[in-house]
PDB file of C-alpha atoms in Angstrom:
ATOM      1  CA  GLU A   1      62.603  66.229 111.217  1.00 80.00           C
ATOM      2  CA  LEU A   2      62.914  67.276 107.584  1.00 80.00           C
ATOM      3  CA  LYS A   3      62.888  70.963 108.586  1.00 83.00           C
ATOM      4  CA  LYS A   4      65.556  70.287 111.238  1.00 80.00           C
ATOM      5  CA  ALA A   5      67.685  68.424 108.677  1.00 77.00           C
ATOM      6  CA  GLU A   6      67.363  71.340 106.223  1.00 76.00           C
ATOM      7  CA  GLN A   7      68.410  73.809 108.935  1.00 74.00           C
ATOM      8  CA  ASP A   8      71.372  71.626 109.888  1.00 72.00           C
ATOM      9  CA  LEU A   9      72.402  71.388 106.241  1.00 70.00           C
ATOM     10  CA  GLU A  10      72.156  75.159 105.841  1.00 70.00           C
ATOM     11  CA  CYS A  11      74.273  75.693 108.971  1.00 65.00           C
ATOM     12  CA  SER A  12      76.870  73.169 107.820  1.00 67.00           C
ATOM     13  CA  ARG A  13      77.131  74.867 104.407  1.00 64.00           C
ATOM     14  CA  ASP A  14      78.121  78.137 106.065  1.00 67.00           C
ATOM     15  CA  PHE A  15      80.098  76.696 109.007  1.00 68.00           C
ATOM     16  CA  TYR A  16      83.382  77.473 107.290  1.00 66.00           C
ATOM     17  CA  LEU A  17      82.483  81.164 107.471  1.00 69.00           C
ATOM     18  CA  THR A  18      82.788  81.074 111.258  1.00 72.00           C
ATOM     19  CA  LEU A  19      86.379  79.924 110.779  1.00 70.00           C
ATOM     20  CA  PHE A  20      87.073  83.014 108.681  1.00 77.00           C
ATOM     21  CA  GLU A  21      85.682  85.676 111.020  1.00 76.00           C
ATOM     22  CA  ASN A  22      89.022  86.688 112.566  1.00 77.00           C
ATOM     23  CA  PHE A  23      91.317  85.267 109.901  1.00 81.00           C
ATOM     24  CA  PRO A  24      94.180  87.738 109.251  1.00 85.00           C
ATOM     25  CA  ALA A  25      93.032  88.319 105.661  1.00 93.00           C
ATOM     26  CA  LEU A  26      90.049  90.283 104.432  1.00 96.00           C
ATOM     27  CA  ILE A  27      87.654  87.590 103.171  1.00 96.00           C
ATOM     28  CA  TRP A  28      84.592  88.038 100.981  1.00 96.00           C
ATOM     29  CA  ARG A  29      82.109  85.796  99.199  1.00 94.00           C
ATOM     30  CA  SER A  30      79.672  86.348  96.362  1.00 96.00           C
ATOM     31  CA  GLY A  31      76.711  84.359  95.144  1.00 96.00           C
ATOM     32  CA  THR A  32      75.802  83.328  91.619  1.00 96.00           C
ATOM     33  CA  ASP A  33      74.564  86.875  90.947  1.00 96.00           C
ATOM     34  CA  ALA A  34      78.096  88.359  91.356  1.00 95.00           C
ATOM     35  CA  LYS A  35      76.853  90.279  94.412  1.00 96.00           C
ATOM     36  CA  CYS A  36      78.805  89.952  97.639  1.00 96.00           C
ATOM     37  CA  ASN A  37      76.894  88.234 100.428  1.00 95.00           C
ATOM     38  CA  TYR A  38      79.566  87.836 103.107  1.00 93.00           C
ATOM     39  CA  PHE A  39      82.529  89.727 104.548  1.00 95.00           C
ATOM     40  CA  ASN A  40      84.528  88.526 107.529  1.00 95.00           C
ATOM     41  CA  GLN A  41      85.034  90.637 110.638  1.00 95.00           C
ATOM     42  CA  THR A  42      88.586  91.443 109.539  1.00 96.00           C
ATOM     43  CA  TRP A  43      87.169  93.081 106.381  1.00 97.00           C
ATOM     44  CA  LEU A  44      84.598  95.019 108.381  1.00 97.00           C
ATOM     45  CA  ASP A  45      87.236  96.184 110.865  1.00 97.00           C
ATOM     46  CA  PHE A  46      89.511  97.274 107.997  1.00 97.00           C
ATOM     47  CA  THR A  47      86.809  99.282 106.198  1.00 98.00           C
ATOM     48  CA  GLY A  48      85.019 100.461 109.341  1.00 98.00           C
ATOM     49  CA  ARG A  49      81.709  99.675 107.683  1.00 98.00           C
ATOM     50  CA  THR A  50      78.859  97.364 108.617  1.00 97.00           C
ATOM     51  CA  MET A  51      77.919  94.149 106.887  1.00 95.00           C
ATOM     52  CA  GLU A  52      74.760  95.846 105.612  1.00 97.00           C
ATOM     53  CA  GLN A  53      76.796  98.643 104.021  1.00 97.00           C
ATOM     54  CA  GLU A  54      79.126  96.196 102.281  1.00 97.00           C
ATOM     55  CA  LEU A  55      76.583  93.655 100.988  1.00 97.00           C
ATOM     56  CA  GLY A  56      75.703  93.496  97.309  1.00 96.00           C
ATOM     57  CA  ASP A  57      77.836  96.112  95.567  1.00 94.00           C
ATOM     58  CA  GLY A  58      78.143  98.361  98.621  1.00 95.00           C
ATOM     59  CA  TRP A  59      81.741  97.317  99.208  1.00 95.00           C
ATOM     60  CA  ALA A  60      82.690  98.885  95.847  1.00 94.00           C
ATOM     61  CA  GLU A  61      82.162 102.343  97.391  1.00 95.00           C
ATOM     62  CA  GLY A  62      85.516 101.768  99.121  1.00 96.00           C
ATOM     63  CA  VAL A  63      87.450 101.132  95.903  1.00 96.00           C
ATOM     64  CA  HIS A  64      89.546 104.125  94.833  1.00 97.00           C
ATOM     65  CA  PRO A  65      87.788 105.996  91.991  1.00 97.00           C
ATOM     66  CA  ASP A  66      90.845 105.607  89.728  1.00 97.00           C
ATOM     67  CA  ASP A  67      90.763 101.811  90.211  1.00 96.00           C
ATOM     68  CA  HIS A  68      87.010 101.257  90.134  1.00 94.00           C
ATOM     69  CA  ASP A  69      86.443 100.593  86.419  1.00 93.00           C
ATOM     70  CA  PHE A  70      89.490  98.313  86.195  1.00 93.00           C
ATOM     71  CA  TYR A  71      88.340  96.368  89.236  1.00 91.00           C
ATOM     72  CA  VAL A  72      84.753  95.952  88.079  1.00 90.00           C
ATOM     73  CA  SER A  73      85.695  94.860  84.546  1.00 92.00           C
ATOM     74  CA  THR A  74      88.318  92.387  85.802  1.00 94.00           C
ATOM     75  CA  TRP A  75      85.877  90.974  88.354  1.00 92.00           C
ATOM     76  CA  LEU A  76      82.971  90.630  85.908  1.00 93.00           C
ATOM     77  CA  ASP A  77      85.151  89.125  83.149  1.00 95.00           C
ATOM     78  CA  ALA A  78      86.458  86.485  85.573  1.00 95.00           C
ATOM     79  CA  PHE A  79      82.972  85.880  86.949  1.00 94.00           C
ATOM     80  CA  LYS A  80      81.455  85.336  83.487  1.00 95.00           C
ATOM     81  CA  ALA A  81      84.250  82.919  82.599  1.00 96.00           C
ATOM     82  CA  ARG A  82      84.182  81.362  86.081  1.00 96.00           C
ATOM     83  CA  GLN A  83      87.935  81.745  86.218  1.00 97.00           C
ATOM     84  CA  PRO A  84      90.199  82.607  89.160  1.00 97.00           C
ATOM     85  CA  PHE A  85      91.499  86.159  89.217  1.00 96.00           C
ATOM     86  CA  GLU A  86      94.121  88.225  90.981  1.00 96.00           C
ATOM     87  CA  MET A  87      94.481  91.987  90.955  1.00 95.00           C
ATOM     88  CA  GLU A  88      95.724  94.923  92.963  1.00 95.00           C
ATOM     89  CA  PHE A  89      93.696  98.016  93.726  1.00 95.00           C
ATOM     90  CA  ARG A  90      93.299 100.633  96.420  1.00 96.00           C
ATOM     91  CA  LEU A  91      90.664 100.120  99.109  1.00 97.00           C
ATOM     92  CA  CYS A  92      89.625 102.741 101.642  1.00 98.00           C
ATOM     93  CA  ARG A  93      90.546 101.869 105.218  1.00 98.00           C
ATOM     94  CA  HIS A  94      88.422 102.944 108.205  1.00 98.00           C
ATOM     95  CA  ASP A  95      90.586 106.053 108.712  1.00 98.00           C
ATOM     96  CA  GLY A  96      90.049 107.282 105.148  1.00 97.00           C
ATOM     97  CA  GLU A  97      93.478 106.218 103.860  1.00 97.00           C
ATOM     98  CA  TYR A  98      93.487 104.237 100.629  1.00 97.00           C
ATOM     99  CA  ARG A  99      95.607 101.122 100.985  1.00 97.00           C
ATOM    100  CA  TRP A 100      96.872  98.866  98.188  1.00 96.00           C
ATOM    101  CA  VAL A 101      95.377  95.383  98.462  1.00 97.00           C
ATOM    102  CA  ILE A 102      95.938  92.275  96.430  1.00 97.00           C
ATOM    103  CA  ASN A 103      92.644  90.513  95.809  1.00 97.00           C
ATOM    104  CA  MET A 104      92.485  86.855  94.835  1.00 97.00           C
ATOM    105  CA  GLY A 105      89.149  85.281  93.996  1.00 97.00           C
ATOM    106  CA  ARG A 106      88.217  81.725  93.081  1.00 97.00           C
ATOM    107  CA  PRO A 107      84.928  80.203  91.949  1.00 97.00           C
ATOM    108  CA  PHE A 108      83.460  77.557  94.247  1.00 94.00           C
ATOM    109  CA  ASN A 109      80.765  74.917  93.977  1.00 93.00           C
ATOM    110  CA  ASP A 110      77.989  73.974  96.356  1.00 86.00           C
ATOM    111  CA  LEU A 111      77.601  70.546  97.931  1.00 78.00           C
ATOM    112  CA  ASP A 112      75.871  69.312  94.782  1.00 86.00           C
ATOM    113  CA  GLY A 113      78.778  70.400  92.577  1.00 91.00           C
ATOM    114  CA  ASN A 114      76.987  73.397  91.059  1.00 93.00           C
ATOM    115  CA  PHE A 115      78.625  76.801  90.663  1.00 96.00           C
ATOM    116  CA  ALA A 116      77.781  78.745  93.821  1.00 94.00           C
ATOM    117  CA  GLY A 117      79.771  81.955  93.410  1.00 96.00           C
ATOM    118  CA  TYR A 118      83.209  83.187  94.394  1.00 97.00           C
ATOM    119  CA  ILE A 119      85.236  83.354  97.543  1.00 95.00           C
ATOM    120  CA  GLY A 120      88.214  85.610  97.857  1.00 96.00           C
ATOM    121  CA  THR A 121      90.835  87.179 100.049  1.00 96.00           C
ATOM    122  CA  CYS A 122      92.452  90.576 100.141  1.00 97.00           C
ATOM    123  CA  TYR A 123      95.789  91.351 101.750  1.00 96.00           C
ATOM    124  CA  ASP A 124      97.027  94.862 102.494  1.00 96.00           C
ATOM    125  CA  VAL A 125     100.271  95.194 100.512  1.00 95.00           C
ATOM    126  CA  THR A 126     100.749  98.955 100.883  1.00 93.00           C
ATOM    127  CA  ASP A 127     103.940  98.627 102.934  1.00 88.00           C
ATOM    128  CA  ARG A 128     105.383  96.216 100.358  1.00 87.00           C
ATOM    129  CA  GLU A 129     104.446  98.576  97.504  1.00 85.00           C
ATOM    130  CA  GLU A 130     106.017 101.553  99.277  1.00 86.00           C
ATOM    131  CA  ALA A 131     109.221  99.604 100.001  1.00 86.00           C
ATOM    132  CA  ALA A 132     109.432  98.462  96.367  1.00 85.00           C
ATOM    133  CA  ASN A 133     108.949 102.058  95.218  1.00 89.00           C
ATOM    134  CA  LYS A 134     111.761 103.244  97.512  1.00 91.00           C
ATOM    135  CA  ILE A 135     114.042 100.507  96.168  1.00 90.00           C
ATOM    136  CA  ARG A 136     113.243 101.542  92.579  1.00 92.00           C
ATOM    137  CA  LYS A 137     114.074 105.172  93.399  1.00 93.00           C
ATOM    138  CA  LEU A 138     117.295 104.213  95.171  1.00 90.00           C
ATOM    139  CA  SER A 139     118.344 101.933  92.302  1.00 90.00           C
ATOM    140  CA  HIS A 140     117.697 104.718  89.816  1.00 92.00           C
ATOM    141  CA  ALA A 141     119.728 107.184  91.909  1.00 92.00           C
ATOM    142  CA  ILE A 142     122.650 104.743  92.147  1.00 91.00           C
ATOM    143  CA  GLU A 143     122.538 104.018  88.414  1.00 91.00           C
ATOM    144  CA  GLN A 144     122.501 107.740  87.579  1.00 93.00           C
ATOM    145  CA  SER A 145     125.034 108.813  90.224  1.00 92.00           C
ATOM    146  CA  PRO A 146     128.031 110.830  89.017  1.00 93.00           C
ATOM    147  CA  ASN A 147     130.079 108.985  91.670  1.00 93.00           C
ATOM    148  CA  SER A 148     131.445 105.468  91.582  1.00 92.00           C
ATOM    149  CA  ILE A 149     129.409 103.133  93.759  1.00 93.00           C
ATOM    150  CA  VAL A 150     130.386  99.561  94.543  1.00 92.00           C
ATOM    151  CA  ILE A 151     128.433  97.109  96.682  1.00 92.00           C
ATOM    152  CA  ALA A 152     130.442  94.261  98.148  1.00 93.00           C
ATOM    153  CA  THR A 153     129.875  91.426 100.605  1.00 93.00           C
ATOM    154  CA  LEU A 154     131.474  91.537 104.047  1.00 93.00           C
ATOM    155  CA  ASP A 155     134.173  89.309 102.566  1.00 93.00           C
ATOM    156  CA  GLY A 156     134.998  91.990  99.987  1.00 92.00           C
ATOM    157  CA  ILE A 157     133.441  90.304  96.934  1.00 94.00           C
ATOM    158  CA  ILE A 158     131.956  92.854  94.527  1.00 93.00           C
ATOM    159  CA  GLU A 159     128.270  92.191  93.888  1.00 93.00           C
ATOM    160  CA  TYR A 160     127.396  95.416  92.078  1.00 92.00           C
ATOM    161  CA  ALA A 161     129.141  98.315  90.379  1.00 92.00           C
ATOM    162  CA  ASN A 162     127.274 101.268  88.909  1.00 92.00           C
ATOM    163  CA  PRO A 163     127.954 102.587  85.401  1.00 91.00           C
ATOM    164  CA  LYS A 164     130.230 105.368  86.703  1.00 92.00           C
ATOM    165  CA  THR A 165     132.451 102.726  88.374  1.00 91.00           C
ATOM    166  CA  ILE A 166     132.684 100.794  85.131  1.00 90.00           C
ATOM    167  CA  GLU A 167     133.478 103.986  83.214  1.00 90.00           C
ATOM    168  CA  THR A 168     136.199 105.208  85.589  1.00 91.00           C
ATOM    169  CA  SER A 169     137.787 101.811  86.311  1.00 90.00           C
ATOM    170  CA  GLY A 170     138.118 100.808  82.684  1.00 88.00           C
ATOM    171  CA  TYR A 171     137.064  97.257  83.588  1.00 87.00           C
ATOM    172  CA  PRO A 172     134.049  95.576  82.043  1.00 87.00           C
ATOM    173  CA  ILE A 173     131.275  94.599  84.444  1.00 87.00           C
ATOM    174  CA  GLY A 174     132.200  90.908  84.076  1.00 88.00           C
ATOM    175  CA  LYS A 175     135.656  91.609  85.526  1.00 88.00           C
ATOM    176  CA  LEU A 176     134.319  93.642  88.455  1.00 88.00           C
ATOM    177  CA  ILE A 177     131.498  91.412  89.650  1.00 92.00           C
ATOM    178  CA  GLY A 178     132.933  88.621  91.770  1.00 92.00           C
ATOM    179  CA  HIS A 179     136.295  90.394  92.177  1.00 88.00           C
ATOM    180  CA  ASN A 180     137.678  90.427  95.701  1.00 90.00           C
ATOM    181  CA  LEU A 181     138.521  93.921  96.977  1.00 85.00           C
ATOM    182  CA  LYS A 182     140.904  92.577  99.629  1.00 82.00           C
TER     183      LYS A 182
END
């Protein structure tokens, strides 16, 4: 009966992992040794690797070489301090493309209240990063344009005027923004 109770306790400790298997985020867990001991199916599908390949420090093979040292130092500093962390880095997807992910990790305790390791999630934010980069480039082009550019609401209220508009109109920005074009 004692052996059965121990097995039931062990199963109940890891039951939550079954909930994570197909969760839409990449989920990982480490033990008290800072080595990863679990990855959900979503992670494995993303990387195209097996659990055995990812366990321990194997997962780090997928971190972009330019991000590796930053990732490892951030992770180990947080782990030593037992503090939550958040960072972005590039992780290799199953097709060989590096994708930007945001990784958030939090320490957790076992049923007895003792530090048991970390659990974390990664979300692919590549599309968001690319969109933000395009917006930065577009904003720069508008700011540097030799032409006057005004952005207004459908009601004709000016929301933005680039420097060339301010220069050629002779009006300060405070007079242009909020002005009705109609």
